[in-house]
mmCIF file with all atom_site columns, C-alpha atoms in Angstrom:
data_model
loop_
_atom_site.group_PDB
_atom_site.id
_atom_site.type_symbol
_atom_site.label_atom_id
_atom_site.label_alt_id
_atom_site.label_comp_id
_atom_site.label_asym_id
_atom_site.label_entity_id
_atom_site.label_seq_id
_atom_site.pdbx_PDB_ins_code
_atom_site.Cartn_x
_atom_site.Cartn_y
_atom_site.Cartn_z
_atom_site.occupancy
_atom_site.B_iso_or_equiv
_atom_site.pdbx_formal_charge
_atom_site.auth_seq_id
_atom_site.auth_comp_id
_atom_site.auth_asym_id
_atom_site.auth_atom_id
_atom_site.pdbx_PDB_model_num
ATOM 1   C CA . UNK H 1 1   ? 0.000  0.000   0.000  1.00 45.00 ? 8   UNK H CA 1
ATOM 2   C CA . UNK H 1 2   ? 3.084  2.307   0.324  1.00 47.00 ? 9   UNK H CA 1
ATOM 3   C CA . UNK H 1 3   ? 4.100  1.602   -2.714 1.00 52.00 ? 10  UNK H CA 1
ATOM 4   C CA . UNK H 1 4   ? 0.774  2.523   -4.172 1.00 50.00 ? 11  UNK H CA 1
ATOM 5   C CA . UNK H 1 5   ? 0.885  5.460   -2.196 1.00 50.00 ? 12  UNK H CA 1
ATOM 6   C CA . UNK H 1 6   ? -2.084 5.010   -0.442 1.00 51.00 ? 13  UNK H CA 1
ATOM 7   C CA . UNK H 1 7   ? -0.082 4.607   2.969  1.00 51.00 ? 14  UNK H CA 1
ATOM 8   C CA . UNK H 1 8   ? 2.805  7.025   3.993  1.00 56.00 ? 15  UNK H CA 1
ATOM 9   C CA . UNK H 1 9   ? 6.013  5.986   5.706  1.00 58.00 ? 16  UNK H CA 1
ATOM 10  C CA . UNK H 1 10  ? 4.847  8.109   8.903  1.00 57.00 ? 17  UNK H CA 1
ATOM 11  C CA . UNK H 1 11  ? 1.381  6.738   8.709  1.00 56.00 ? 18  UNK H CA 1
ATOM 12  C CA . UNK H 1 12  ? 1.496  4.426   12.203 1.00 67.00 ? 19  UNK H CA 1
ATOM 13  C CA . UNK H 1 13  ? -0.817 1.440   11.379 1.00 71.00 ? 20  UNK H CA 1
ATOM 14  C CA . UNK H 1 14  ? -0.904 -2.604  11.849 1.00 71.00 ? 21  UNK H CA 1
ATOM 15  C CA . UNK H 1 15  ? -2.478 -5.101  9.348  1.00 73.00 ? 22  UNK H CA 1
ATOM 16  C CA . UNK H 1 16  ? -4.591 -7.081  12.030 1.00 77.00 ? 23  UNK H CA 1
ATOM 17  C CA . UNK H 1 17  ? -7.010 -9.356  10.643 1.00 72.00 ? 24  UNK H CA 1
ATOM 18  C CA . UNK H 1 18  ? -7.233 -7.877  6.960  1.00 68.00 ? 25  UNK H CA 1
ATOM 19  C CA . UNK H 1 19  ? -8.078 -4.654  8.314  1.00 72.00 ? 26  UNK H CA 1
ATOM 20  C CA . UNK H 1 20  ? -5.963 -1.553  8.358  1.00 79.00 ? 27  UNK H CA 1
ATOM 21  C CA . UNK H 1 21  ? -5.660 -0.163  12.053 1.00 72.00 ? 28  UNK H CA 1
ATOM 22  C CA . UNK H 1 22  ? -4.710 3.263   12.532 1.00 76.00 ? 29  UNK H CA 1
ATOM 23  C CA . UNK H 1 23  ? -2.405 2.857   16.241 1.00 73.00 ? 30  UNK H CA 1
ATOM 24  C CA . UNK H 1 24  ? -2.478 5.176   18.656 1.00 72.00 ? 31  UNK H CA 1
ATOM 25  C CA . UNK H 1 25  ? 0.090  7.676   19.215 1.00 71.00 ? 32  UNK H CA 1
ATOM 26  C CA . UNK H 1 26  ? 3.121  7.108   21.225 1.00 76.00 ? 33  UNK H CA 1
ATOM 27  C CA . UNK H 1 27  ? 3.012  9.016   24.615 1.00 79.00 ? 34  UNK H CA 1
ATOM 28  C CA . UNK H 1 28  ? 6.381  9.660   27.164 1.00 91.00 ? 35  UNK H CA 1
ATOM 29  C CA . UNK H 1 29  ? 5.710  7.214   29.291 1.00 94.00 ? 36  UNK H CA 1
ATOM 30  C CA . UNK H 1 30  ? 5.142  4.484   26.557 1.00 92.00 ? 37  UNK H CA 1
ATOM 31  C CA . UNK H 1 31  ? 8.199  5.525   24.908 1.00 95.00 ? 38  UNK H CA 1
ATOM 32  C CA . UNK H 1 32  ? 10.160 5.494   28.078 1.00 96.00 ? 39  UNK H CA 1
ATOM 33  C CA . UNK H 1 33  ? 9.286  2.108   28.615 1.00 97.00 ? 40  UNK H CA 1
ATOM 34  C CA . UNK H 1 34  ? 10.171 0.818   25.869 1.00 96.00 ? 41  UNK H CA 1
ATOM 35  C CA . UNK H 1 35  ? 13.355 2.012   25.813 1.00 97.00 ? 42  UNK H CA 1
ATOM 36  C CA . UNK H 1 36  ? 13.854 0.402   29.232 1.00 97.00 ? 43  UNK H CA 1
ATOM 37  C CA . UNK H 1 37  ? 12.679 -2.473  27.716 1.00 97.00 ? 44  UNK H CA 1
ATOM 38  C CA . UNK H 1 38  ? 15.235 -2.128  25.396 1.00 97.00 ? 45  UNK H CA 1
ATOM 39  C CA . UNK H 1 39  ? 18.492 -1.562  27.658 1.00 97.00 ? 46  UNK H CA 1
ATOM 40  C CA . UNK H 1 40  ? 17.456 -4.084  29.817 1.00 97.00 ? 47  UNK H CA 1
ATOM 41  C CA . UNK H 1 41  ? 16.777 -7.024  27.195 1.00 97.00 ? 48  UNK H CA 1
ATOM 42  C CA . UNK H 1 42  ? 19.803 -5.839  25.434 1.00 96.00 ? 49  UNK H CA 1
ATOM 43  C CA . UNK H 1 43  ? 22.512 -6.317  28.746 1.00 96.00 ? 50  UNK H CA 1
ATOM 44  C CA . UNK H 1 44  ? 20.278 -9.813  29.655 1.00 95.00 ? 51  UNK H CA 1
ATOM 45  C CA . UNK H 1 45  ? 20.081 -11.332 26.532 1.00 96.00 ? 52  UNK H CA 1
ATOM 46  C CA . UNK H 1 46  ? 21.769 -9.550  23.368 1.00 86.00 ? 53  UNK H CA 1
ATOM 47  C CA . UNK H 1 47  ? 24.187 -12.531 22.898 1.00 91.00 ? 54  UNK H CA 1
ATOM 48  C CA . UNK H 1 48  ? 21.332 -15.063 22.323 1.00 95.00 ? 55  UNK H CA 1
ATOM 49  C CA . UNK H 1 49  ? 18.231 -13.676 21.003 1.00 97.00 ? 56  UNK H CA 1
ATOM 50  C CA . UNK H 1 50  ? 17.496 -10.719 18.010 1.00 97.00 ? 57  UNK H CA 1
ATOM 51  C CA . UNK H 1 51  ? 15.715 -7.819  19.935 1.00 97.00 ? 58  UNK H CA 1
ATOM 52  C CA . UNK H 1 52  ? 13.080 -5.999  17.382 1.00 97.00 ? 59  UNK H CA 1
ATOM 53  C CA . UNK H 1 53  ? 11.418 -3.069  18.909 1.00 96.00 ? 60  UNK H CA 1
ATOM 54  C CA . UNK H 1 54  ? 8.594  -1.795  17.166 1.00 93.00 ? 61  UNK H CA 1
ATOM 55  C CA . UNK H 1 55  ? 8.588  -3.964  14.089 1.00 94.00 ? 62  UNK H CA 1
ATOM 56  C CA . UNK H 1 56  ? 6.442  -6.043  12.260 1.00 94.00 ? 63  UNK H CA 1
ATOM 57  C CA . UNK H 1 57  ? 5.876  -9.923  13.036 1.00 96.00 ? 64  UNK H CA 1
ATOM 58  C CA . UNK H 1 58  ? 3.839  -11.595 10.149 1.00 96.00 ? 65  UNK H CA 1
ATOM 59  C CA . UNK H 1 59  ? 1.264  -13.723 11.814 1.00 95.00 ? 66  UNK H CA 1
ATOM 60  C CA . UNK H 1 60  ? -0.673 -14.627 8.456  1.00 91.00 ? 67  UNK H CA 1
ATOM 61  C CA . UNK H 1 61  ? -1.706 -13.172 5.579  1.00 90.00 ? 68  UNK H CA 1
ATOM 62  C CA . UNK H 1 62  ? -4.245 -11.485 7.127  1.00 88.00 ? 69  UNK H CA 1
ATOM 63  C CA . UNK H 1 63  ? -2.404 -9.816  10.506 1.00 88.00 ? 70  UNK H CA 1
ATOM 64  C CA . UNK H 1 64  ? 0.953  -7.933  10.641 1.00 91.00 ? 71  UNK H CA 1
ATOM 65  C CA . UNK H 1 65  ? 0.873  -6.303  14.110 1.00 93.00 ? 72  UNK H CA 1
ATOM 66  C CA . UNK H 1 66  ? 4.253  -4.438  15.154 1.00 93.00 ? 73  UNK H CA 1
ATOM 67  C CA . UNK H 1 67  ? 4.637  -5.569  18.720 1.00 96.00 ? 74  UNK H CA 1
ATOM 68  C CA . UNK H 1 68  ? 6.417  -2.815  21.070 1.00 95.00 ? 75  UNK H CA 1
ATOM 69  C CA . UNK H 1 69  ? 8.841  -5.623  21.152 1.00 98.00 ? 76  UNK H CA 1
ATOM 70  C CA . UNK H 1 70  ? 9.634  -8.938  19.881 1.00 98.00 ? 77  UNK H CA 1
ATOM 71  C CA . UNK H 1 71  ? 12.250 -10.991 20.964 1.00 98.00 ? 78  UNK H CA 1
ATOM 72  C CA . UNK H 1 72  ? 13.552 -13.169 18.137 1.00 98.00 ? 79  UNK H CA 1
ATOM 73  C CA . UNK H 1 73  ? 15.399 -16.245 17.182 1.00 97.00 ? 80  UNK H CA 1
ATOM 74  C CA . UNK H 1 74  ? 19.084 -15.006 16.212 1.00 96.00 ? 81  UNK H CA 1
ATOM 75  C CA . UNK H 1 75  ? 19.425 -15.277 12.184 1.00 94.00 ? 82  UNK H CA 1
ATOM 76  C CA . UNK H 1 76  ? 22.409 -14.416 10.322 1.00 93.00 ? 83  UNK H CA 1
ATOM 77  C CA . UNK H 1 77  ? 20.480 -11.915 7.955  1.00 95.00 ? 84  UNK H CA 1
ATOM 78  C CA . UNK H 1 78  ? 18.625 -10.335 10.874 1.00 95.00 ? 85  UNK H CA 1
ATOM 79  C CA . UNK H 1 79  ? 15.233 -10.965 8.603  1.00 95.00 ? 86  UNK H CA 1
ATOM 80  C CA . UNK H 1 80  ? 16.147 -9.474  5.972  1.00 95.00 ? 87  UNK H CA 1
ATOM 81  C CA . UNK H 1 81  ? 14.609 -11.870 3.128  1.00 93.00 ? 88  UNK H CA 1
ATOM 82  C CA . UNK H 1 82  ? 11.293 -11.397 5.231  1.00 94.00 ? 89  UNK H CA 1
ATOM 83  C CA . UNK H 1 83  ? 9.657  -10.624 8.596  1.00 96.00 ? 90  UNK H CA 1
ATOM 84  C CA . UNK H 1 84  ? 9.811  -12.942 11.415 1.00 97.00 ? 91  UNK H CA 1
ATOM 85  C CA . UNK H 1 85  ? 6.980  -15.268 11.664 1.00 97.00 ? 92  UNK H CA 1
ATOM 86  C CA . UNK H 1 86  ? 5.676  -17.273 15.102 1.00 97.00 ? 93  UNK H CA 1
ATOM 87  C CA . UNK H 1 87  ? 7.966  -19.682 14.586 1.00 97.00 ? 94  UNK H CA 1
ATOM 88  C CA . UNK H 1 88  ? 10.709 -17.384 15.060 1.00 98.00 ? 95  UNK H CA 1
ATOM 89  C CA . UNK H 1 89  ? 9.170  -15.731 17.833 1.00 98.00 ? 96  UNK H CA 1
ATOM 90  C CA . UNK H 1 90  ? 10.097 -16.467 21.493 1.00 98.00 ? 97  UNK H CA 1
ATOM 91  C CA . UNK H 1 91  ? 8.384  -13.478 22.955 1.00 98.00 ? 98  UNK H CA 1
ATOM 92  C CA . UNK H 1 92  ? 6.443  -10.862 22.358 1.00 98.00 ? 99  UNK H CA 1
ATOM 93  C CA . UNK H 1 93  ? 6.002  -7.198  24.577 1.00 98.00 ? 100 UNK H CA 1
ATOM 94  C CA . UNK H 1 94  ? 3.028  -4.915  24.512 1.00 97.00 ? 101 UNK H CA 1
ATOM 95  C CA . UNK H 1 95  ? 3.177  -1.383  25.865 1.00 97.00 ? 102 UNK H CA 1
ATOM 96  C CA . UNK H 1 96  ? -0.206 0.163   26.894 1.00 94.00 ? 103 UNK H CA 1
ATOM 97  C CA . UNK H 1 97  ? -0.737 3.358   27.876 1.00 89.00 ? 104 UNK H CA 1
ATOM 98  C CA . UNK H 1 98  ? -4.314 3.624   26.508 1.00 85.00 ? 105 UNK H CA 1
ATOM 99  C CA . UNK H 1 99  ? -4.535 0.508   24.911 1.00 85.00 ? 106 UNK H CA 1
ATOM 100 C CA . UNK H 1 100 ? -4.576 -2.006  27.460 1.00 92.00 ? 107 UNK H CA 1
ATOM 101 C CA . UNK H 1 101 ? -8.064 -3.226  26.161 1.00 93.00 ? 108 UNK H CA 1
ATOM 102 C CA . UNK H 1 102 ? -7.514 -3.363  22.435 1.00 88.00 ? 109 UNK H CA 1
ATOM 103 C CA . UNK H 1 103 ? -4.180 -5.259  23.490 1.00 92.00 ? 110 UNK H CA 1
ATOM 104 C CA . UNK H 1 104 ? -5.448 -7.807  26.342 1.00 95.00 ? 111 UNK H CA 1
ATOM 105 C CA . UNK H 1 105 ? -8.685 -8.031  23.434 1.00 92.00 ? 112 UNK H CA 1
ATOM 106 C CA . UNK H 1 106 ? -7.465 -8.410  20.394 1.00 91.00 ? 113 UNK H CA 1
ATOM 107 C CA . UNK H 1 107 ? -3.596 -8.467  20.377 1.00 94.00 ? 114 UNK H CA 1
ATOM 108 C CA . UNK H 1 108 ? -3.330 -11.174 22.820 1.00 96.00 ? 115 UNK H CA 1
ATOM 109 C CA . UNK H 1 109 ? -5.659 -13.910 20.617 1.00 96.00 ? 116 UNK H CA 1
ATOM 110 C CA . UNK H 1 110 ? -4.165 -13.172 17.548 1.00 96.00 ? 117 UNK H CA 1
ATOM 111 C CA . UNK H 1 111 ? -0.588 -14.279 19.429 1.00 97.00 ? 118 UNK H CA 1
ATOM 112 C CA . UNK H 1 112 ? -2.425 -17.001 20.804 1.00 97.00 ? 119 UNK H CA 1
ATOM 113 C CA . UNK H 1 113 ? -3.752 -17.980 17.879 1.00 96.00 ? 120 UNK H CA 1
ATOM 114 C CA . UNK H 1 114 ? -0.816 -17.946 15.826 1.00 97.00 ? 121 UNK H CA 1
ATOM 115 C CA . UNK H 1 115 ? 1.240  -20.277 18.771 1.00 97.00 ? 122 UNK H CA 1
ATOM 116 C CA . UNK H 1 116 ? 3.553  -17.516 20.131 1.00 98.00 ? 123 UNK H CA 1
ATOM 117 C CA . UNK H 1 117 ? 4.395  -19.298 23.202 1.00 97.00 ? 124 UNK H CA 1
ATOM 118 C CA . UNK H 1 118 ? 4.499  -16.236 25.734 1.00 98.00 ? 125 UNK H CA 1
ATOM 119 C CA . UNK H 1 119 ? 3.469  -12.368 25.491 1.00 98.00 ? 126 UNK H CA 1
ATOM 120 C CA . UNK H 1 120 ? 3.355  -10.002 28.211 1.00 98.00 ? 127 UNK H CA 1
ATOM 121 C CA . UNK H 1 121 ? 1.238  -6.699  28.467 1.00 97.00 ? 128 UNK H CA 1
ATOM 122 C CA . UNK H 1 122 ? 2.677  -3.930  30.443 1.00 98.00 ? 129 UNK H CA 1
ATOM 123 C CA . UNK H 1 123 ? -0.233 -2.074  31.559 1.00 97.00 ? 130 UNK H CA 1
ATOM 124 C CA . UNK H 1 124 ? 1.367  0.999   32.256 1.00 96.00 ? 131 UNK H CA 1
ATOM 125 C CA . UNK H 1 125 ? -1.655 2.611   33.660 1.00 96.00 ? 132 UNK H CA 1
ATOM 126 C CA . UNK H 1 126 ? -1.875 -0.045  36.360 1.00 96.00 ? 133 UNK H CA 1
ATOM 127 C CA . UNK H 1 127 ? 1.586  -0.502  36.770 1.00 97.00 ? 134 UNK H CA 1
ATOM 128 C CA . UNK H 1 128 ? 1.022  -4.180  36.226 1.00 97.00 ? 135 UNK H CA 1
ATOM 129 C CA . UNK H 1 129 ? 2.135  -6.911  33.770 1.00 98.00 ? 136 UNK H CA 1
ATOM 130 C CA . UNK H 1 130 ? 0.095  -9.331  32.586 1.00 98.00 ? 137 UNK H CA 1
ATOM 131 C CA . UNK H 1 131 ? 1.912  -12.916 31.276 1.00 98.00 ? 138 UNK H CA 1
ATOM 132 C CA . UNK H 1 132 ? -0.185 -15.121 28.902 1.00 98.00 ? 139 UNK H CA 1
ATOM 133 C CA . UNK H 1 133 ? 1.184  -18.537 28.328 1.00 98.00 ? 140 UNK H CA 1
ATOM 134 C CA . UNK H 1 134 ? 0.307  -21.741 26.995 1.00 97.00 ? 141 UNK H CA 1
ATOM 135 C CA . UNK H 1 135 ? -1.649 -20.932 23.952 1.00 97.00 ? 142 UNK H CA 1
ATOM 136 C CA . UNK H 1 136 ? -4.286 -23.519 22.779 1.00 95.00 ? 143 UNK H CA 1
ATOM 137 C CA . UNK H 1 137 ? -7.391 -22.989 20.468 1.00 92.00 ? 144 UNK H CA 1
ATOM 138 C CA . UNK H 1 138 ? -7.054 -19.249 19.865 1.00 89.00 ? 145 UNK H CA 1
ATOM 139 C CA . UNK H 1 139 ? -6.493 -18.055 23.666 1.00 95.00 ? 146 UNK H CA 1
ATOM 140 C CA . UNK H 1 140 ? -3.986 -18.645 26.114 1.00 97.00 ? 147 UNK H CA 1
ATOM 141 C CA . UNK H 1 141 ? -4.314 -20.642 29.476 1.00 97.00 ? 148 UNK H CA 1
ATOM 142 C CA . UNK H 1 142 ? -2.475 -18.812 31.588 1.00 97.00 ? 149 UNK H CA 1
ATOM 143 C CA . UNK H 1 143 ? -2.401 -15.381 32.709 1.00 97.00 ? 150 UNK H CA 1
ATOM 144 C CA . UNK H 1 144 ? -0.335 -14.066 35.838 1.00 96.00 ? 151 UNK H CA 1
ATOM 145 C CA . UNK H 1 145 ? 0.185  -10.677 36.888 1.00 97.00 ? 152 UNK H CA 1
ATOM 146 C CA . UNK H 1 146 ? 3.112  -8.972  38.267 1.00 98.00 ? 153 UNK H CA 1
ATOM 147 C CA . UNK H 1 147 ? 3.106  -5.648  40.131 1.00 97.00 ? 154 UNK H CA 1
ATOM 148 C CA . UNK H 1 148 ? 6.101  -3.117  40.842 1.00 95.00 ? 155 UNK H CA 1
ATOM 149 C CA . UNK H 1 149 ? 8.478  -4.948  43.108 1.00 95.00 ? 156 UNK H CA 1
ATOM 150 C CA . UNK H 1 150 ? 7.901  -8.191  42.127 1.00 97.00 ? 157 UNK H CA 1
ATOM 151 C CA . UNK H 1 151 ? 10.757 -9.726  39.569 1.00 96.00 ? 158 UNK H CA 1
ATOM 152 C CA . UNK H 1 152 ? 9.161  -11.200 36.198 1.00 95.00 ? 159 UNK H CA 1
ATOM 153 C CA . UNK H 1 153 ? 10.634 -14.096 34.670 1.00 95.00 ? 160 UNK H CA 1
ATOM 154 C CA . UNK H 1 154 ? 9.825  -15.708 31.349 1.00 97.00 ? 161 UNK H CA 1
ATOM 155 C CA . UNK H 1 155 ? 8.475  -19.171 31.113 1.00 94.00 ? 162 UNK H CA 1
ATOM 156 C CA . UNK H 1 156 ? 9.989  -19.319 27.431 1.00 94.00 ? 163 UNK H CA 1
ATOM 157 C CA . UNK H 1 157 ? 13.203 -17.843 27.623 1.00 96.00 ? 164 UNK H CA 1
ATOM 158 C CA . UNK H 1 158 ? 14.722 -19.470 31.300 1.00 92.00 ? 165 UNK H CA 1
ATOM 159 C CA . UNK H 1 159 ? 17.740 -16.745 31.870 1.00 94.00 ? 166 UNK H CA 1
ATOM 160 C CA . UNK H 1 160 ? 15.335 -13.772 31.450 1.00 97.00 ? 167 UNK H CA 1
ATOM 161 C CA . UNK H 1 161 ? 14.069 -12.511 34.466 1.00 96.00 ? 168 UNK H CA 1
ATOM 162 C CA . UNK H 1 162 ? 13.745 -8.410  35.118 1.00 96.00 ? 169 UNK H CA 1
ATOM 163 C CA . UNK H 1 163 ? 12.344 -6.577  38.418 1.00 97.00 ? 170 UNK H CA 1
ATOM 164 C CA . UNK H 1 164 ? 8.859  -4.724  37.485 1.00 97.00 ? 171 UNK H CA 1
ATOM 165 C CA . UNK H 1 165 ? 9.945  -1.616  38.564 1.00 96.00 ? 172 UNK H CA 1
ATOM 166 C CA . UNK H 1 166 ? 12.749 -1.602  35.887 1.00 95.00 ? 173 UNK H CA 1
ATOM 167 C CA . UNK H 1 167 ? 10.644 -2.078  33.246 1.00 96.00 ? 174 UNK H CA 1
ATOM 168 C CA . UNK H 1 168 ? 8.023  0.566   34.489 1.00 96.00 ? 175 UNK H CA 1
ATOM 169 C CA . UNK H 1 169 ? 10.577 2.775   35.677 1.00 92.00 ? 176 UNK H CA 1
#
C-alpha cells in the first residue's frame, strides 16, 4: 500500500485481521518504557536472542501487528529476506498506555492464535504486567500478573528474568 501510495512511511498502522488499524500515538511514558525495555533485554540477553522493537511480526496473511517488542530467534540476515513469523518468535512485549483493552482483546488472541508461546502486556496505567502462556485454540491458558516490586521471569526464555519496577521505571 506504500508503494501505491495510499499509505505514507509516517502513517502508524498494523495489518490485524485484513483490516488496516490506525495505532495510537506514542506518549512519554510508553516511549520510556520501551526504551527500558530495550536496555534491559539488550545487557540480559543480546548474545542469544534478536531484539526488534517496534517492528512487524507476520502472523498470516491477514495480521501484521508491530509488537512494542519482539524478541527473536538469532538469524544471520537479521530478517532481511522477510519478517519474522511465530515460529521465530520467542516473545512478544506490549506497551499500553491507553490501549490495554484493544491489546489484552485483540492483540493477545491473535498471538495465541498464531502459537507464540508467551506475550506479556505492560499495563502501564496499572503498573502491572500481565503474562499469557500456553496458547491452545485461539487463547492462552495462563495469565499471571506482576506488580512493581515483584521480579518477572519468562516461562519461554529461562535466563530472562527483570524486576517490574525496571521495566516501568
Amino acid at each position: 500500500m506504500a508503494e501505491a501510495g495510499v499509505l505514507t512511511q509516517n502513517d502508524h498502522v498494523e495489518l490485524i485481521e485484513g483490516e488496516i488499524i490506525e495505532m495510537s500515538p506514542i506518549g512519554s511514558r510508553h516511549a520510556a518504557c520501551v526504551r527500558r525495555l530495550g536496555i534491559h533485554l539488550t545487557r540480559l540477553l543480546g548474545q542469544i536472542v534478536l531484539i526488534s522493537i517496534q517492528n512487524p511480526v507476520r502472523l498470516n496473511d491477514y495480521s501484521e501487528p508491530e509488537p512494542d517488542v519482539a524478541l527473536l530467534k538469532l538469524r544471520d540476515d537479521f530478517y532481511a529476506q522477510s519478517h519474522p513469523t511465530p515460529e521465530d518468535t520467542l516473545l512478544i512485549i506490549e506497551v499500553a498506555d491507553t490501549s490495554a483493552e484493544y491489546d489484552r482483546g485483540i492483540k493477545m488472541p491473535l498471538y495465541a492464535q498464531a502459537g507464540i508461546a508467551e506475550a506479556w502486556l505492560v499495563n502501564l496505567p496499572k503498573e502491572i504486567i500481565e503474562i499469557y502462556t500456553e496458547p491452545l485454540n485461539g487463547s492462552y491458558q495462563k495469565c499471571r500478573m506482576v506488580k512493581r516490586g515483584e521480579i518477572l521471569t519468562s516461562e519461554t526464555i529461562t535466563t530472562l528474568t527483570l524486576d517490574v519496577s525496571d521495566v516501568l521505571g
